GROMACS .gro file of C-alpha atoms in nm:
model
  357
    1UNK     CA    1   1.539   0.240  -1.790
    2UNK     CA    2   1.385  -0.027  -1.534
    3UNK     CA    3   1.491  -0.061  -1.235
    4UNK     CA    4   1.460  -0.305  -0.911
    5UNK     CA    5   1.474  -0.118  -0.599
    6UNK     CA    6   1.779  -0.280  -0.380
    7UNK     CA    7   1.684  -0.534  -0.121
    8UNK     CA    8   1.790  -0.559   0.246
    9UNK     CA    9   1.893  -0.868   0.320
   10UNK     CA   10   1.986  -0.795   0.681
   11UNK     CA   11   1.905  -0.555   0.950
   12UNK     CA   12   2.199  -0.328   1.117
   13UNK     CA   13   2.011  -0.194   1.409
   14UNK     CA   14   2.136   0.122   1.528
   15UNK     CA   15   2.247   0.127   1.898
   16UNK     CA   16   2.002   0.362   2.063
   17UNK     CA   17   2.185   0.669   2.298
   18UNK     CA   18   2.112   0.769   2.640
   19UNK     CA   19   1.780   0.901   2.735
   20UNK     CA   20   1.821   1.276   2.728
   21UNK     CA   21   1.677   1.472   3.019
   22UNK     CA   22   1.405   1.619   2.798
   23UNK     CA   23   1.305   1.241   2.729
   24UNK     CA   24   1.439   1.258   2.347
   25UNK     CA   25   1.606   0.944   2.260
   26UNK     CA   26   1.845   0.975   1.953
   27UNK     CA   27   2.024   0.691   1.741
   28UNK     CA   28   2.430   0.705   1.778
   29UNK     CA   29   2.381   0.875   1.421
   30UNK     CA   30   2.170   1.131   1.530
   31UNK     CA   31   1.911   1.012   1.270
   32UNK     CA   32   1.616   0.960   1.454
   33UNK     CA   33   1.410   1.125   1.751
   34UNK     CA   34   1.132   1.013   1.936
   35UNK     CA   35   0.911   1.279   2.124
   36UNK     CA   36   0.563   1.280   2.297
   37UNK     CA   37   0.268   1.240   2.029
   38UNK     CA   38   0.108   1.544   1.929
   39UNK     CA   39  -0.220   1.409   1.722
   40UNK     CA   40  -0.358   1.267   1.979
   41UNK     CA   41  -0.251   0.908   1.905
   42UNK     CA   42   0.001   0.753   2.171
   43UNK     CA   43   0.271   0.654   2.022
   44UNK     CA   44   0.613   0.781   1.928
   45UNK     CA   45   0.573   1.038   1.716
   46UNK     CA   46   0.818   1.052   1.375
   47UNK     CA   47   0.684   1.457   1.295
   48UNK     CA   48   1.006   1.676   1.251
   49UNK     CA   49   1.214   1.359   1.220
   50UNK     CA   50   1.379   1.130   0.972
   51UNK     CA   51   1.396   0.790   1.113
   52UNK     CA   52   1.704   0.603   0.936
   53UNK     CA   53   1.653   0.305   0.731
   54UNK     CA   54   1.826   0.019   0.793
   55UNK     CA   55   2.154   0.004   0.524
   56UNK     CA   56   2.042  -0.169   0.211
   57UNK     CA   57   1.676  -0.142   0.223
   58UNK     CA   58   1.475  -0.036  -0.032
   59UNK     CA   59   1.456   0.315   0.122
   60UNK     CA   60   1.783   0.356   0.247
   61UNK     CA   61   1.899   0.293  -0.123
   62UNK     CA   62   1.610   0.465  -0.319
   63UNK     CA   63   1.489   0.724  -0.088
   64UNK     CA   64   1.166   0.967  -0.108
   65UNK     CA   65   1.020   0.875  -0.441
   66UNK     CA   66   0.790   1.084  -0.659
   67UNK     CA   67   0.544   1.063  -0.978
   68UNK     CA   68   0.761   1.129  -1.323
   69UNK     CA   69   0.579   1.134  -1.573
   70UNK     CA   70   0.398   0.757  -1.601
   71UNK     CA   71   0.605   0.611  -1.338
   72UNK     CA   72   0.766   0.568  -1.012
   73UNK     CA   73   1.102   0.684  -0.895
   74UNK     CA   74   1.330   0.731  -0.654
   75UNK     CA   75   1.556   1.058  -0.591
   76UNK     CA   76   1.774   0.957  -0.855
   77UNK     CA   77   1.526   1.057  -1.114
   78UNK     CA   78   1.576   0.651  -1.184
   79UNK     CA   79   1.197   0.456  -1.254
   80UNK     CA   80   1.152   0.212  -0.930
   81UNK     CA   81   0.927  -0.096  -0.916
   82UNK     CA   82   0.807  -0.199  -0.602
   83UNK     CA   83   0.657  -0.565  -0.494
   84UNK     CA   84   0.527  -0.587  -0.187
   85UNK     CA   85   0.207  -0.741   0.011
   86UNK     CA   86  -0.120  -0.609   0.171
   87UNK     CA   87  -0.268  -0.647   0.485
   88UNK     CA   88  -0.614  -0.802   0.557
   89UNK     CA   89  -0.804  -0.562   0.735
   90UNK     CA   90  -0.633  -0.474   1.065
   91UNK     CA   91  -1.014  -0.502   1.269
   92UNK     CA   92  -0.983  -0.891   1.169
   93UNK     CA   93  -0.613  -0.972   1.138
   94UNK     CA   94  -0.336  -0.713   1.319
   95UNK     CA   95  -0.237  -1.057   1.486
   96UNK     CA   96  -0.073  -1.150   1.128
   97UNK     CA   97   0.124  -0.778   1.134
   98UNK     CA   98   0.371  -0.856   1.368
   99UNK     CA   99   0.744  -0.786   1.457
  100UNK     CA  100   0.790  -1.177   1.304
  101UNK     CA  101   0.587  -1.163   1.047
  102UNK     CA  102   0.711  -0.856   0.927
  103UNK     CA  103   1.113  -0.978   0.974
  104UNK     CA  104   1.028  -1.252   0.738
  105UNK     CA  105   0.840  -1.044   0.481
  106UNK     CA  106   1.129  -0.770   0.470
  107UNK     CA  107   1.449  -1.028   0.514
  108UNK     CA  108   1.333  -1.359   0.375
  109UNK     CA  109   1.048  -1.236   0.091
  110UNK     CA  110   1.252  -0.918   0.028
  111UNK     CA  111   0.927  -0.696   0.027
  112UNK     CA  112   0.986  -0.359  -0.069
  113UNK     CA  113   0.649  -0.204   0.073
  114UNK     CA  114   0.384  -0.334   0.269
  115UNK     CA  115   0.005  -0.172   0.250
  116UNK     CA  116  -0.181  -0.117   0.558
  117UNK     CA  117  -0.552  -0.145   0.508
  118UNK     CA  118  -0.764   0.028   0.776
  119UNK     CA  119  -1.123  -0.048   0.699
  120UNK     CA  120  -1.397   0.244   0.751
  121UNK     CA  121  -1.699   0.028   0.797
  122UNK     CA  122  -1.712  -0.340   0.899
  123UNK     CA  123  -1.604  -0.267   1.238
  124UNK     CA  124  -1.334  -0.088   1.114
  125UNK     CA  125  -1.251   0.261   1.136
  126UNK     CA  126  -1.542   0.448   1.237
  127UNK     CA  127  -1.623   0.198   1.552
  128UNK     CA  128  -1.285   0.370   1.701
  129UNK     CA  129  -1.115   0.632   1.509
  130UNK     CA  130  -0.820   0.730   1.752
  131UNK     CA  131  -0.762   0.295   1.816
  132UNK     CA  132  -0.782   0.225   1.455
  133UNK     CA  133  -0.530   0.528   1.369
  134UNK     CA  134  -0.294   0.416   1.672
  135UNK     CA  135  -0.317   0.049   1.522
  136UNK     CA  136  -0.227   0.180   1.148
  137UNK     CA  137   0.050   0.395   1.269
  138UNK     CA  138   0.217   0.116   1.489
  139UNK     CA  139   0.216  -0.076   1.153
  140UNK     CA  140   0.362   0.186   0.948
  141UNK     CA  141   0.606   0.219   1.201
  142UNK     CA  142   0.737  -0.139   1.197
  143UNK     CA  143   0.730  -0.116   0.834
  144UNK     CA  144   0.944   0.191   0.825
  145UNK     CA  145   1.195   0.026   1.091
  146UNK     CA  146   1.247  -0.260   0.805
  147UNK     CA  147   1.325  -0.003   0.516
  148UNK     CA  148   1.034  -0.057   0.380
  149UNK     CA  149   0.763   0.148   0.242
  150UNK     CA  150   0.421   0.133   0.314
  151UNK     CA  151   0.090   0.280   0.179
  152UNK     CA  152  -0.172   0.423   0.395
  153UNK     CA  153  -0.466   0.238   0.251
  154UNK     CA  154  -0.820   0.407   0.388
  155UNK     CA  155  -1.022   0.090   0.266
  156UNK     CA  156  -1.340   0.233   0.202
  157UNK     CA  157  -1.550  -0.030   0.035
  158UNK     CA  158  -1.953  -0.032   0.122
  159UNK     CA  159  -2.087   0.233   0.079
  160UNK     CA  160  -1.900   0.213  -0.241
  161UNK     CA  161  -1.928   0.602  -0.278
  162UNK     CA  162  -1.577   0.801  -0.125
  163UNK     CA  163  -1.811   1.107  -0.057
  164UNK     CA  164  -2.007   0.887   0.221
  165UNK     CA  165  -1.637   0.895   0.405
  166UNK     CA  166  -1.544   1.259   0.296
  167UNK     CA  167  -1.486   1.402   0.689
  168UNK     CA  168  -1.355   1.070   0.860
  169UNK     CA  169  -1.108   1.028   0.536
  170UNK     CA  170  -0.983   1.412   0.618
  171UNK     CA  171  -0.973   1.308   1.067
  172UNK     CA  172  -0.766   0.998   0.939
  173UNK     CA  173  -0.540   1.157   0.703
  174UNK     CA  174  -0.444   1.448   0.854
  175UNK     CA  175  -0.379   1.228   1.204
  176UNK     CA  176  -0.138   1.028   0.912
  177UNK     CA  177   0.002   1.309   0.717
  178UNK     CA  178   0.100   1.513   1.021
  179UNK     CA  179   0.268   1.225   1.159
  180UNK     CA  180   0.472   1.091   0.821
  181UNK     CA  181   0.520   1.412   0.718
  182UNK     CA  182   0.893   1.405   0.707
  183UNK     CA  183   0.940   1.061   0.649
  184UNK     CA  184   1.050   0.902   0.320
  185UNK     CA  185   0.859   0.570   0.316
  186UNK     CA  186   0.483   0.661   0.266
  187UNK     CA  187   0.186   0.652   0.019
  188UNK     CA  188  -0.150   0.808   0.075
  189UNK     CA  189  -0.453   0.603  -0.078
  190UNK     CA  190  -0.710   0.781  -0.026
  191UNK     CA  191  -1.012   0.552  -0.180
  192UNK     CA  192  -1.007   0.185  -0.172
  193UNK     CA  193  -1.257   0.074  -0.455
  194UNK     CA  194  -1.442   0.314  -0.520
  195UNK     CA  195  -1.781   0.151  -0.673
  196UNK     CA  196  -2.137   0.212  -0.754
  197UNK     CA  197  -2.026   0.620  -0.874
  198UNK     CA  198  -1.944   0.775  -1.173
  199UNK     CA  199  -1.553   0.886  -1.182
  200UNK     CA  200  -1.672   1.270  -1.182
  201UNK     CA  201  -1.799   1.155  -0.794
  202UNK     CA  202  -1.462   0.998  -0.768
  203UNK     CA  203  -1.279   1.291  -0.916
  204UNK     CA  204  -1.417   1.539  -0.680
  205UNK     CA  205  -1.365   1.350  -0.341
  206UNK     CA  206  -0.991   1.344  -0.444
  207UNK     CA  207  -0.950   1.687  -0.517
  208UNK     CA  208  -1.144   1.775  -0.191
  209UNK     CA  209  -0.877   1.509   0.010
  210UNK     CA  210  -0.564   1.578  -0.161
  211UNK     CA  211  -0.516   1.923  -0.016
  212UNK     CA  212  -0.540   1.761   0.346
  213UNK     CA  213  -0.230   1.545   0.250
  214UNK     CA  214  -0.054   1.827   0.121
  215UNK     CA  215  -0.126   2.039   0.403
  216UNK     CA  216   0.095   1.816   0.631
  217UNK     CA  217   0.292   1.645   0.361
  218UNK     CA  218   0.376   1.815   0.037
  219UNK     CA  219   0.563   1.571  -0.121
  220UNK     CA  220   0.374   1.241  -0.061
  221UNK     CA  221   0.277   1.069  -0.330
  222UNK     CA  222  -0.086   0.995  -0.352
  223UNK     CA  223  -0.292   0.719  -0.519
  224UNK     CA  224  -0.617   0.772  -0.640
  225UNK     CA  225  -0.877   0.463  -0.615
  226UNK     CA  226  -1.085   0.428  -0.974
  227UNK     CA  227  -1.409   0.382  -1.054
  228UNK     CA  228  -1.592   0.006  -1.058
  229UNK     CA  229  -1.382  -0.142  -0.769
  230UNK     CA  230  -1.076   0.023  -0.881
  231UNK     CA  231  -1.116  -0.169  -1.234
  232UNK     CA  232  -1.010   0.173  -1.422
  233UNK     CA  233  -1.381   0.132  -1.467
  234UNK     CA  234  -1.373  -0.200  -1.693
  235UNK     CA  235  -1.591  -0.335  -1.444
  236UNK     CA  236  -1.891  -0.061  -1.526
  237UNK     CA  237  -1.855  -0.141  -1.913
  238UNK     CA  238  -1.568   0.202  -1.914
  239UNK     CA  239  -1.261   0.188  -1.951
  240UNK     CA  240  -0.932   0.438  -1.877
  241UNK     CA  241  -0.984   0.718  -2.117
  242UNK     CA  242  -1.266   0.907  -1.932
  243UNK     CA  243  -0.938   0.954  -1.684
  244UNK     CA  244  -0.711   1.036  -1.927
  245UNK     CA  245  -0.951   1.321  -2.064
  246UNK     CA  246  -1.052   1.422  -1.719
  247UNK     CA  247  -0.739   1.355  -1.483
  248UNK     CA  248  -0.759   1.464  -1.147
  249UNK     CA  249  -0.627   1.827  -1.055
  250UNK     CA  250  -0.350   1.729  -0.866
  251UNK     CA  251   0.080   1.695  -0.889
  252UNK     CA  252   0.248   1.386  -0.801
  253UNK     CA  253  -0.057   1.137  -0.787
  254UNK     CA  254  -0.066   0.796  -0.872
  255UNK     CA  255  -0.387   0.593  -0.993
  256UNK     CA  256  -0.489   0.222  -0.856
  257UNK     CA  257  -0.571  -0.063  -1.036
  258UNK     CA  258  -0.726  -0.415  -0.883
  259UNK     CA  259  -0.723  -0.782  -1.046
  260UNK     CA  260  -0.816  -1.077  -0.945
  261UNK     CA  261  -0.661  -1.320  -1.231
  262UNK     CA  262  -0.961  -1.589  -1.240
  263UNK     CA  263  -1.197  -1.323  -1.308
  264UNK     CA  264  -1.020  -1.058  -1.476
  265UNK     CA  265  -0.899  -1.140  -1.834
  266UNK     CA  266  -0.763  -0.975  -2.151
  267UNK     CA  267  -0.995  -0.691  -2.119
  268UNK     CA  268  -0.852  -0.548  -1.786
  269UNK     CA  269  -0.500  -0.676  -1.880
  270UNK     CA  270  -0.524  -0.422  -2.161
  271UNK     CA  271  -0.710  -0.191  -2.003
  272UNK     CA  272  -0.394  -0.133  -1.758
  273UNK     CA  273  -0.153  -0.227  -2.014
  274UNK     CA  274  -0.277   0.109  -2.208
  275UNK     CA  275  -0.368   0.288  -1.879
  276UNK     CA  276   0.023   0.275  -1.783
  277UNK     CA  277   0.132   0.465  -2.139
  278UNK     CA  278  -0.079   0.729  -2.059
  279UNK     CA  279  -0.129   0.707  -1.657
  280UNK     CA  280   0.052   0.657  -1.347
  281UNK     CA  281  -0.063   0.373  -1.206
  282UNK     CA  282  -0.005   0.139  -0.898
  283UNK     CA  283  -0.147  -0.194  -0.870
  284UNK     CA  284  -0.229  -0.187  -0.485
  285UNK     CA  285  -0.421  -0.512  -0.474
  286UNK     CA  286  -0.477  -0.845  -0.684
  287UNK     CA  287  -0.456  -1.217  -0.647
  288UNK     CA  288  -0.449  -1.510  -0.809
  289UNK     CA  289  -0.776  -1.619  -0.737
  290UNK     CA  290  -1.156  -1.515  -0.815
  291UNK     CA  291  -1.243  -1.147  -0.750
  292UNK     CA  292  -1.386  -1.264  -0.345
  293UNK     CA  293  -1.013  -1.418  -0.297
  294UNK     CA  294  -1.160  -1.753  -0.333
  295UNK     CA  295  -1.142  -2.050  -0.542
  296UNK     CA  296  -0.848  -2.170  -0.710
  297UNK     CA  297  -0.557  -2.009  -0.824
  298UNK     CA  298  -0.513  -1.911  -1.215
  299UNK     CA  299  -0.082  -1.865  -1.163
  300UNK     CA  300  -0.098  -1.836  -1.535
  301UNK     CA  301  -0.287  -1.512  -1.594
  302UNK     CA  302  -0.120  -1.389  -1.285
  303UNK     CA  303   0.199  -1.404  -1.394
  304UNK     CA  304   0.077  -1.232  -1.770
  305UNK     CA  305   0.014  -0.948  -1.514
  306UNK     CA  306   0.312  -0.990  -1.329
  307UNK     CA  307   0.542  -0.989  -1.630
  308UNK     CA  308   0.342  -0.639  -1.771
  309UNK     CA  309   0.421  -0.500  -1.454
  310UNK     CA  310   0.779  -0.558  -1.496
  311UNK     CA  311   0.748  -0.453  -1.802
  312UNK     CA  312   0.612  -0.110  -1.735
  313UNK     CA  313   0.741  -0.030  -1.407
  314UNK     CA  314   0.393  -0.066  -1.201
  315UNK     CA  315   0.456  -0.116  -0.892
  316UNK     CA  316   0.225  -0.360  -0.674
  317UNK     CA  317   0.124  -0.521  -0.376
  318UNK     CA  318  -0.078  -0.862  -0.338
  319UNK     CA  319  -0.358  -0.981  -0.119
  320UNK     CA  320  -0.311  -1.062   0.130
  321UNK     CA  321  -0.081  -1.086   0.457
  322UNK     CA  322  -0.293  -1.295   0.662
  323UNK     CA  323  -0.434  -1.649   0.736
  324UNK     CA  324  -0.780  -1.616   0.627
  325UNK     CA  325  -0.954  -1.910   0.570
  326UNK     CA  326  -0.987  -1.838   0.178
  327UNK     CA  327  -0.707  -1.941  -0.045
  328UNK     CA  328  -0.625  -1.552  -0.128
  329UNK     CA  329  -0.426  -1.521   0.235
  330UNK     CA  330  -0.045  -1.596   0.231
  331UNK     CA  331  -0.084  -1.800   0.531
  332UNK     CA  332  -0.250  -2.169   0.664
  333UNK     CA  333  -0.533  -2.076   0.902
  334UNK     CA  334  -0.367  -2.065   1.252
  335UNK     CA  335  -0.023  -1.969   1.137
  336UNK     CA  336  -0.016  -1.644   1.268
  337UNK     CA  337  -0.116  -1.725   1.634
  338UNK     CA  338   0.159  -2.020   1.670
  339UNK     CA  339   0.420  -1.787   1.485
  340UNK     CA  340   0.437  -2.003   1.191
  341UNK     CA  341   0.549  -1.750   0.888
  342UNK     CA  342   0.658  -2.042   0.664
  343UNK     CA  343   0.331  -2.237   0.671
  344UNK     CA  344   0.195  -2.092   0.382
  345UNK     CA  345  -0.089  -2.186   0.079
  346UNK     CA  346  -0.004  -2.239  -0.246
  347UNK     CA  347  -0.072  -1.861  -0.338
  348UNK     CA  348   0.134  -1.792  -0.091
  349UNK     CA  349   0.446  -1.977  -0.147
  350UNK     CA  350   0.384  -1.883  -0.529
  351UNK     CA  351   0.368  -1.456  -0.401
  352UNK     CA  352   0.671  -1.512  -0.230
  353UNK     CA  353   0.912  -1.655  -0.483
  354UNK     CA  354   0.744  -1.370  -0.700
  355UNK     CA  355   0.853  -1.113  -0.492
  356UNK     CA  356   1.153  -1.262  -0.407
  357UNK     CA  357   1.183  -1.197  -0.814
   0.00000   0.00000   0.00000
C-alpha cells in the first residue's frame, strides 16, 4: 500500500543541557551527544549517537528505512516515497545550502530528503579531500537537524568510469559511514553517472565499495549509479534487463535512475516504469529541462514521470538547489547571496508545489 512519509511542518527545538565537564553536551531528552571528531574532520561528530528528529518530520515519523523487495520503507514494514531536492555541486554553490535555505525547503516545500552532491573532479573532491568531506558532513548535518534525510551523493562524472575513483570513493565513504553510522537519515550513492563502461565495470566497483559502507554502517541503504549516465543504460542503446540478470551482490541496495524530461521520452519512461517491477530503484536526479539543465521546461512529460513515481513508490529528488544561471536551478541568479528563498524560476516554483504534493 502507498504511502507519503509525514511532513514537519514546524520545528520543536530541543533545549540543549549544561555542558558536562567531559565537554559532552546532551539534549534535555538525552537523545543526542556531541563529542570531539574522530575521522579527522572537525566537526561534531554523530558516531555512537542518535541525534533526535524534530517531532513530525519525515524521520521522526518513518524512521531507519530499508530495501523490501522493489521498494522503500520505513520500520513499519510500510512502502515510503520520498520527494526531495539536490544540491548543485557544493565546490560551486554551498552558499545556496544554508541554515535559510534549508528552513524553507524542510518547513515551507515540505522536503523529505535533500541530496548532497560532492563532486570528485571539477575542483571538487580530490582538490581537498578532508575540506570537501567537512563541507558534505556540515550539510548532512543541517539536513538531519530538519528531520530530513539526505543521500551522500559521490558525484563522479568525467572520467565517466567509477573504477578511476575506486580509493578516493573508499577515503570518502568510510570518513561518511563511520560518522552516520548510527544515524537514521542516510543514503550512500556511491556512483553518480556512471558513463562510457559496460555495467560489468559498474557491477564490480560496487561490490568492491559496498563492503566499506557496511563496514561502518550495516544497515544503510545504498544506491547503485547505472550504466549510460545512470539511464538504466537506455542511453547506450541497453536497457534494464542486463541488471535484472546480473544484479549486484549485495542486500539492501537501491538502483538510480536520471531524466531530463525534454530529452528523455517514452523509451526511458518505460524503461523505469518496468525497471521498478523488477528493481529497486531511486530517481536521485531529473529536471524538467534538456539533459545539460537548459532550455525550456517540458512540465508535461515531467509530471508523466512524476505521476509513475507515485505510482510505484520511487522515491526522488530534483535538480537542483541552487541559483545557477540555467533554468534547471530552483533559484533566480543572486538569490542565494541576498537570502532570497522565494525568488525562484519557473522550474522552481513548479518543483515546489510538486513536492509540496
Amino acid at each position: 500500500m502507498h504511502q507519503r512519509v509525514l511532513r514537519r511542518r514546524s520545528l520543536p527545538w530541543l533545549a540543549l543541557a549544561a555542558v558536562l565537564s567531559l565537554g559532552l553536551v546532551l539534549t534535555l531528552q538525552g537523545r543526542f551527544q556531541a563529542s570531539a571528531g574522530t575521522d579527522g574532520v572537525s566537526g561534531p561528530d554523530r558516531t555512537g549517537a542518535r541525534a533526535a528528529a524534530p517531532a513530525g518530520s519525515a524521520v521522526a515519523e518513518n524512521g531507519a528505512l530499508s530495501v523490501c523487495g522493489e521498494k522503500l520503507c520505513n520500520e513499519q514494514g510500510q512502502a515510503v516515497q520520498l520527494r526531495g531536492m539536490s544540491t548543485h555541486g557544493t565546490q560551486w554553490y554551498a552558499n545556496c545550502v544554508t541554515d535559510g535555505s534549508l528552513d524553507v525547503l524542510a518547513n515551507d516545500w515540505g522536503a523529505d530528503v535533500l541530496r548532497v552532491s560532492t563532486y570528485v573532479q571539477e575542483g571538487g573532491y580530490e582538490t581537498d579531500p578532508e575540506g570537501f568531506t567537512r563541507l558534505a558532513q556540515e550539510i548532512v548535518d543541517k539536513a538531519i537537524d530538519r528531520g530530513m534525510y539526505a543521500v551522500i551523493d559521490w558525484h563522479q562524472l568525467t572520467p565517466g568510469d567509477p573504477n578511476a575513483n575506486t580509493e578516493l570513493a573508499k577515503r570518502f565513504l568510510t570518513d561518511m559511514a563511520t560518522r552516520y553510522a548510527d544515524q537514521p537519515n542516510v543514503f550512500y550513492e556511491i556512483a553518480n553517472e556512471p558513463n562510457g563502461v559496460g555495467w560489468e565495470s559498474v557491477k564490480s566497483y560496487a561490490e568492491e565499495v559496498i563492503p566499506v559502507v557496511r563496514e561502518h554502517d550495516p544497515d544503510g541503504v545504498v544506491l547503485v549509479g547505472t550504466r549510460a549516465w545512470s539511464s538504466l543504460g537506455v542511453s547506450d542503446g541497453a536497457d534494464e534487463s542486463e541488471i535484472v540478470n546480473n544484479p549486484v551482490n549485495a542486500d539492501n541496495i537501491m538502483y538510480t535512475f536520471h531524466f531530463y524530461a525534454a530529452s528523455h521520452d517514452d523509451e526511458y519512461l518505460d524503461t523505469l516504469s518496468r525497471a521498478a517491477d523488477s528493481l529497486p530503484m531511486f530517481v536521485t536526479e531529473f529536471g524538467t529541462q534538456d539533459s545539460a539543465g537548459e532550455g525550456g521546461n517540458d512540465f508535461d512529460m515531467a509530471q508523466r514521470y512524476l505521476d509513475l513515481m507515485t505510482e510505484k513508490n520511487i522515491s526522488w529528488t530534483n535538480w537542483n538547489f541552487s541559483d545557477d544561471e540555467r533554468s534547471g536551478a530552483v533559484f533566480n541568479p543572486g538569490s542565494c547571496d541576498s537570502g532570497d528563498y522565494g525568488d525562484l524560476k519557473e522550474a522552481g516554483s513548479w518543483i515546489r508545489d510538486r513536492i509540496r504534493g
